[in-house]
Amino acid sequence: MAVILALGGVLSLAIGALCVKEYLRTRQTIGLVKLVSPCTVAELADRLPGEVVELKGIVRCATPLTSEITGRPCVYYHSVTTREYVPASGDGKGSSFRQRRSEKISENEQRIAFQLEDATGQVTVNPFDAEIDARKLVDRFEPYAGVPAGSITVGGISIEFGGDSRTLGFRKVEHAVLVDQPVYVLGVLQDDGTIGPPPEGSRLRRFLISARSEEELARDLWKRSYLLVASATVSFLVGAWMLSAAAVRTLASLF
């Protein structure tokens, strides 16, 4: 028991450390969003390559992607399909115990370069390596009425699943950055005049693309930072308690 408590304590402390790391990163992003003044596309001509810039405009793209689930024109999408099922395990007496479970059967993420357009012009944004805050387009559960062993088509690809469980249905979730919709970009001006990521190894700059307004994004970042602080505090307290309990049990076994 002491070993289990010790391992649990170490795991809780590790989770707390990860929460602290993510909290610091989130606060740094909040600081950048507040510190960097927005500029127009025309004003980029007065900025130096390597400088952090903040832009607000509309997404434009001549040959956009088509999102996998909703079929909307976009420049980024992330779709996930999860199967929810009930496995059956016999106990040798004809009865069975069933517990609802889920498994991810499909996940797809795509992104392409696009134009950010404001009242003064357009600039190319290369979203590769960017943190993308996309809007949720769909989150629905589709009941499955087929046979236990069957298949589902996702993105034109048929995915088969086994017959040793009862499929309840499929949950489909999709986020995207849509064409002709507002976009917020916090990135670095590149040598070729496009907006992209900071140099590799940079700790003081970010590349963020959001389908929400700056105000919405800031509120979400603050909320996230509070949750991370709470999670870190709980993890450290639980970890300390479990390690203390493990130490007490170990000492008790010695005497």
Tab-separated table of N, CA and C in Angstrom, residues 39-116:
chain	number	residue	atom	x	y	z
A	39	CYS	N	-2.369	46.449	-35.500
A	39	CYS	CA	-1.986	47.276	-36.638
A	39	CYS	C	-2.788	46.836	-37.855
A	40	THR	N	-2.794	47.662	-38.873
A	40	THR	CA	-3.481	47.325	-40.113
A	40	THR	C	-2.498	46.665	-41.070
A	41	VAL	N	-3.029	46.084	-42.127
A	41	VAL	CA	-2.165	45.459	-43.130
A	41	VAL	C	-1.240	46.500	-43.754
A	42	ALA	N	-1.752	47.691	-44.014
A	42	ALA	CA	-0.932	48.740	-44.619
A	42	ALA	C	0.229	49.141	-43.715
A	43	GLU	N	0.014	49.104	-42.401
A	43	GLU	CA	1.060	49.507	-41.452
A	43	GLU	C	2.182	48.487	-41.341
A	44	LEU	N	1.998	47.298	-41.901
A	44	LEU	CA	3.061	46.292	-41.867
A	44	LEU	C	4.296	46.761	-42.631
A	45	ALA	N	4.099	47.663	-43.582
A	45	ALA	CA	5.230	48.176	-44.361
A	45	ALA	C	6.220	48.927	-43.479
A	46	ASP	N	5.763	49.422	-42.332
A	46	ASP	CA	6.634	50.164	-41.416
A	46	ASP	C	7.213	49.276	-40.319
A	47	ARG	N	6.866	47.996	-40.325
A	47	ARG	CA	7.361	47.071	-39.304
A	47	ARG	C	8.576	46.308	-39.819
A	48	LEU	N	9.394	45.838	-38.880
A	48	LEU	CA	10.602	45.101	-39.235
A	48	LEU	C	10.345	43.599	-39.176
A	49	PRO	N	10.978	42.815	-40.057
A	49	PRO	CA	10.866	41.356	-39.974
A	49	PRO	C	11.309	40.865	-38.592
A	50	GLY	N	10.566	39.917	-38.048
A	50	GLY	CA	10.857	39.412	-36.714
A	50	GLY	C	10.050	40.084	-35.628
A	51	GLU	N	9.330	41.145	-35.982
A	51	GLU	CA	8.526	41.875	-35.010
A	51	GLU	C	7.180	41.183	-34.811
A	52	VAL	N	6.725	41.155	-33.561
A	52	VAL	CA	5.413	40.585	-33.257
A	52	VAL	C	4.332	41.577	-33.673
A	53	VAL	N	3.340	41.091	-34.407
A	53	VAL	CA	2.255	41.955	-34.879
A	53	VAL	C	0.906	41.333	-34.531
A	54	GLU	N	-0.080	42.202	-34.370
A	54	GLU	CA	-1.450	41.775	-34.074
A	54	GLU	C	-2.366	42.319	-35.158
A	55	LEU	N	-3.096	41.435	-35.807
A	55	LEU	CA	-3.959	41.816	-36.919
A	55	LEU	C	-5.376	41.291	-36.710
A	56	LYS	N	-6.340	42.059	-37.192
A	56	LYS	CA	-7.738	41.644	-37.163
A	56	LYS	C	-8.317	41.865	-38.550
A	57	GLY	N	-9.036	40.885	-39.056
A	57	GLY	CA	-9.603	41.030	-40.387
A	57	GLY	C	-10.548	39.901	-40.731
A	58	ILE	N	-10.672	39.649	-42.031
A	58	ILE	CA	-11.559	38.614	-42.548
A	58	ILE	C	-10.729	37.565	-43.284
A	59	VAL	N	-11.087	36.298	-43.119
A	59	VAL	CA	-10.389	35.203	-43.800
A	59	VAL	C	-10.806	35.169	-45.266
A	60	ARG	N	-9.817	35.188	-46.154
A	60	ARG	CA	-10.068	35.041	-47.585
A	60	ARG	C	-9.216	33.893	-48.114
A	61	CYS	N	-9.784	33.120	-49.025
A	61	CYS	CA	-9.041	32.013	-49.632
A	61	CYS	C	-9.736	31.604	-50.925
A	62	ALA	N	-8.970	31.580	-52.026
A	62	ALA	CA	-9.550	31.246	-53.334
A	62	ALA	C	-9.858	29.761	-53.455
A	63	THR	N	-9.048	28.908	-52.832
A	63	THR	CA	-9.243	27.450	-52.908
A	63	THR	C	-9.247	26.871	-51.491
A	64	PRO	N	-10.331	27.070	-50.759
A	64	PRO	CA	-10.369	26.632	-49.367
A	64	PRO	C	-10.503	25.123	-49.217
A	65	LEU	N	-10.292	24.675	-47.985
A	65	LEU	CA	-10.575	23.297	-47.616
A	65	LEU	C	-12.083	23.137	-47.445
A	66	THR	N	-12.532	21.894	-47.440
A	66	THR	CA	-13.920	21.579	-47.095
A	66	THR	C	-13.892	20.743	-45.822
A	67	SER	N	-14.502	21.248	-44.766
A	67	SER	CA	-14.449	20.531	-43.496
A	67	SER	C	-15.085	19.150	-43.627
A	68	GLU	N	-14.535	18.201	-42.897
A	68	GLU	CA	-14.873	16.790	-43.082
A	68	GLU	C	-16.300	16.442	-42.698
A	69	ILE	N	-16.805	17.006	-41.618
A	69	ILE	CA	-18.119	16.618	-41.109
A	69	ILE	C	-19.230	17.541	-41.605
A	70	THR	N	-19.020	18.838	-41.510
A	70	THR	CA	-20.077	19.786	-41.881
A	70	THR	C	-19.995	20.242	-43.330
A	71	GLY	N	-18.864	20.001	-43.992
A	71	GLY	CA	-18.731	20.386	-45.391
A	71	GLY	C	-18.660	21.884	-45.620
A	72	ARG	N	-18.145	22.644	-44.638
A	72	ARG	CA	-18.052	24.096	-44.760
A	72	ARG	C	-16.702	24.504	-45.357
A	73	PRO	N	-16.654	25.577	-46.172
A	73	PRO	CA	-15.374	26.073	-46.694
A	73	PRO	C	-14.568	26.713	-45.566
A	74	CYS	N	-13.316	26.321	-45.437
A	74	CYS	CA	-12.506	26.774	-44.311
A	74	CYS	C	-11.026	26.740	-44.668
A	75	VAL	N	-10.200	27.286	-43.783
A	75	VAL	CA	-8.745	27.229	-43.964
A	75	VAL	C	-8.105	26.342	-42.901
A	76	TYR	N	-8.918	25.896	-41.948
A	76	TYR	CA	-8.453	24.961	-40.917
A	76	TYR	C	-9.660	24.207	-40.385
A	77	TYR	N	-9.472	22.898	-40.158
A	77	TYR	CA	-10.504	22.144	-39.443
A	77	TYR	C	-9.864	20.998	-38.676
A	78	HIS	N	-10.531	20.633	-37.598
A	78	HIS	CA	-10.118	19.496	-36.768
A	78	HIS	C	-11.379	18.711	-36.442
A	79	SER	N	-11.476	17.507	-36.968
A	79	SER	CA	-12.674	16.688	-36.764
A	79	SER	C	-12.318	15.389	-36.054
A	80	VAL	N	-13.184	14.985	-35.133
A	80	VAL	CA	-12.984	13.756	-34.360
A	80	VAL	C	-14.292	12.969	-34.339
A	81	THR	N	-14.212	11.681	-34.649
A	81	THR	CA	-15.366	10.789	-34.556
A	81	THR	C	-15.060	9.713	-33.524
A	82	THR	N	-15.934	9.578	-32.538
A	82	THR	CA	-15.743	8.620	-31.450
A	82	THR	C	-16.899	7.633	-31.425
A	83	ARG	N	-16.567	6.358	-31.317
A	83	ARG	CA	-17.607	5.325	-31.200
A	83	ARG	C	-17.906	5.076	-29.729
A	84	GLU	N	-19.175	5.129	-29.356
A	84	GLU	CA	-19.600	4.798	-28.004
A	84	GLU	C	-20.274	3.431	-28.041
A	85	TYR	N	-19.841	2.545	-27.157
A	85	TYR	CA	-20.298	1.160	-27.212
A	85	TYR	C	-20.378	0.549	-25.818
A	86	VAL	N	-20.985	-0.617	-25.760
A	86	VAL	CA	-21.102	-1.374	-24.515
A	86	VAL	C	-20.461	-2.734	-24.723
A	87	PRO	N	-19.307	-3.002	-24.117
A	87	PRO	CA	-18.684	-4.323	-24.239
A	87	PRO	C	-19.410	-5.322	-23.349
A	88	ALA	N	-19.469	-6.560	-23.769
A	88	ALA	CA	-20.120	-7.609	-22.981
A	88	ALA	C	-19.073	-8.618	-22.550
A	89	SER	N	-19.020	-8.905	-21.239
A	89	SER	CA	-18.084	-9.904	-20.725
A	89	SER	C	-18.862	-10.891	-19.879
A	90	GLY	N	-18.938	-12.116	-20.314
A	90	GLY	CA	-19.692	-13.133	-19.591
A	90	GLY	C	-19.004	-13.544	-18.309
A	91	ASP	N	-19.776	-13.929	-17.320
A	91	ASP	CA	-19.209	-14.384	-16.045
A	91	ASP	C	-19.269	-15.898	-15.911
A	92	GLY	N	-19.605	-16.590	-17.020
A	92	GLY	CA	-19.648	-18.048	-16.982
A	92	GLY	C	-20.969	-18.598	-16.510
A	93	LYS	N	-21.909	-17.750	-16.127
A	93	LYS	CA	-23.207	-18.210	-15.622
A	93	LYS	C	-24.360	-17.660	-16.459
A	94	GLY	N	-24.008	-17.195	-17.638
A	94	GLY	CA	-25.047	-16.709	-18.531
A	94	GLY	C	-25.359	-15.239	-18.388
A	95	SER	N	-24.832	-14.585	-17.345
A	95	SER	CA	-25.083	-13.154	-17.174
A	95	SER	C	-23.900	-12.369	-17.715
A	96	SER	N	-24.077	-11.107	-17.844
A	96	SER	CA	-22.999	-10.256	-18.353
A	96	SER	C	-23.035	-8.906	-17.675
A	97	PHE	N	-21.871	-8.276	-17.631
A	97	PHE	CA	-21.751	-6.936	-17.062
A	97	PHE	C	-21.429	-5.977	-18.193
A	98	ARG	N	-22.199	-4.904	-18.279
A	98	ARG	CA	-22.020	-3.964	-19.388
A	98	ARG	C	-21.741	-2.562	-18.847
A	99	GLN	N	-20.725	-1.936	-19.403
A	99	GLN	CA	-20.348	-0.586	-19.016
A	99	GLN	C	-20.082	0.232	-20.273
A	100	ARG	N	-20.654	1.416	-20.351
A	100	ARG	CA	-20.512	2.256	-21.540
A	100	ARG	C	-19.071	2.741	-21.675
A	101	ARG	N	-18.529	2.588	-22.888
A	101	ARG	CA	-17.164	3.023	-23.166
A	101	ARG	C	-17.129	3.764	-24.502
A	102	SER	N	-15.974	4.313	-24.808
A	102	SER	CA	-15.820	5.018	-26.085
A	102	SER	C	-14.418	4.801	-26.626
A	103	GLU	N	-14.293	4.913	-27.936
A	103	GLU	CA	-12.996	4.803	-28.594
A	103	GLU	C	-12.970	5.744	-29.793
A	104	LYS	N	-11.837	6.399	-29.980
A	104	LYS	CA	-11.685	7.307	-31.113
A	104	LYS	C	-11.408	6.477	-32.360
A	105	ILE	N	-12.230	6.639	-33.373
A	105	ILE	CA	-12.040	5.853	-34.594
A	105	ILE	C	-11.557	6.701	-35.760
A	106	SER	N	-11.649	8.020	-35.617
A	106	SER	CA	-11.175	8.879	-36.697
A	106	SER	C	-10.830	10.255	-36.153
A	107	GLU	N	-9.695	10.802	-36.612
A	107	GLU	CA	-9.300	12.167	-36.268
A	107	GLU	C	-8.549	12.754	-37.448
A	108	ASN	N	-8.948	13.929	-37.865
A	108	ASN	CA	-8.316	14.559	-39.020
A	108	ASN	C	-8.146	16.049	-38.765
A	109	GLU	N	-6.966	16.565	-39.079
A	109	GLU	CA	-6.670	17.986	-38.918
A	109	GLU	C	-5.969	18.486	-40.171
A	110	GLN	N	-6.499	19.547	-40.751
A	110	GLN	CA	-5.928	20.114	-41.970
A	110	GLN	C	-5.868	21.630	-41.838
A	111	ARG	N	-4.843	22.233	-42.463
A	111	ARG	CA	-4.727	23.687	-42.486
A	111	ARG	C	-4.013	24.130	-43.749
A	112	ILE	N	-4.354	25.296	-44.249
A	112	ILE	CA	-3.707	25.853	-45.433
A	112	ILE	C	-3.493	27.351	-45.219
A	113	ALA	N	-2.583	27.920	-46.023
A	113	ALA	CA	-2.331	29.358	-45.964
A	113	ALA	C	-3.565	30.119	-46.449
A	114	PHE	N	-3.742	31.323	-45.926
A	114	PHE	CA	-4.894	32.136	-46.316
A	114	PHE	C	-4.521	33.616	-46.291
A	115	GLN	N	-5.428	34.433	-46.787
A	115	GLN	CA	-5.250	35.874	-46.773
A	115	GLN	C	-6.085	36.483	-45.648
A	116	LEU	N	-5.464	37.349	-44.870
A	116	LEU	CA	-6.199	38.153	-43.899
A	116	LEU	C	-6.448	39.505	-44.557
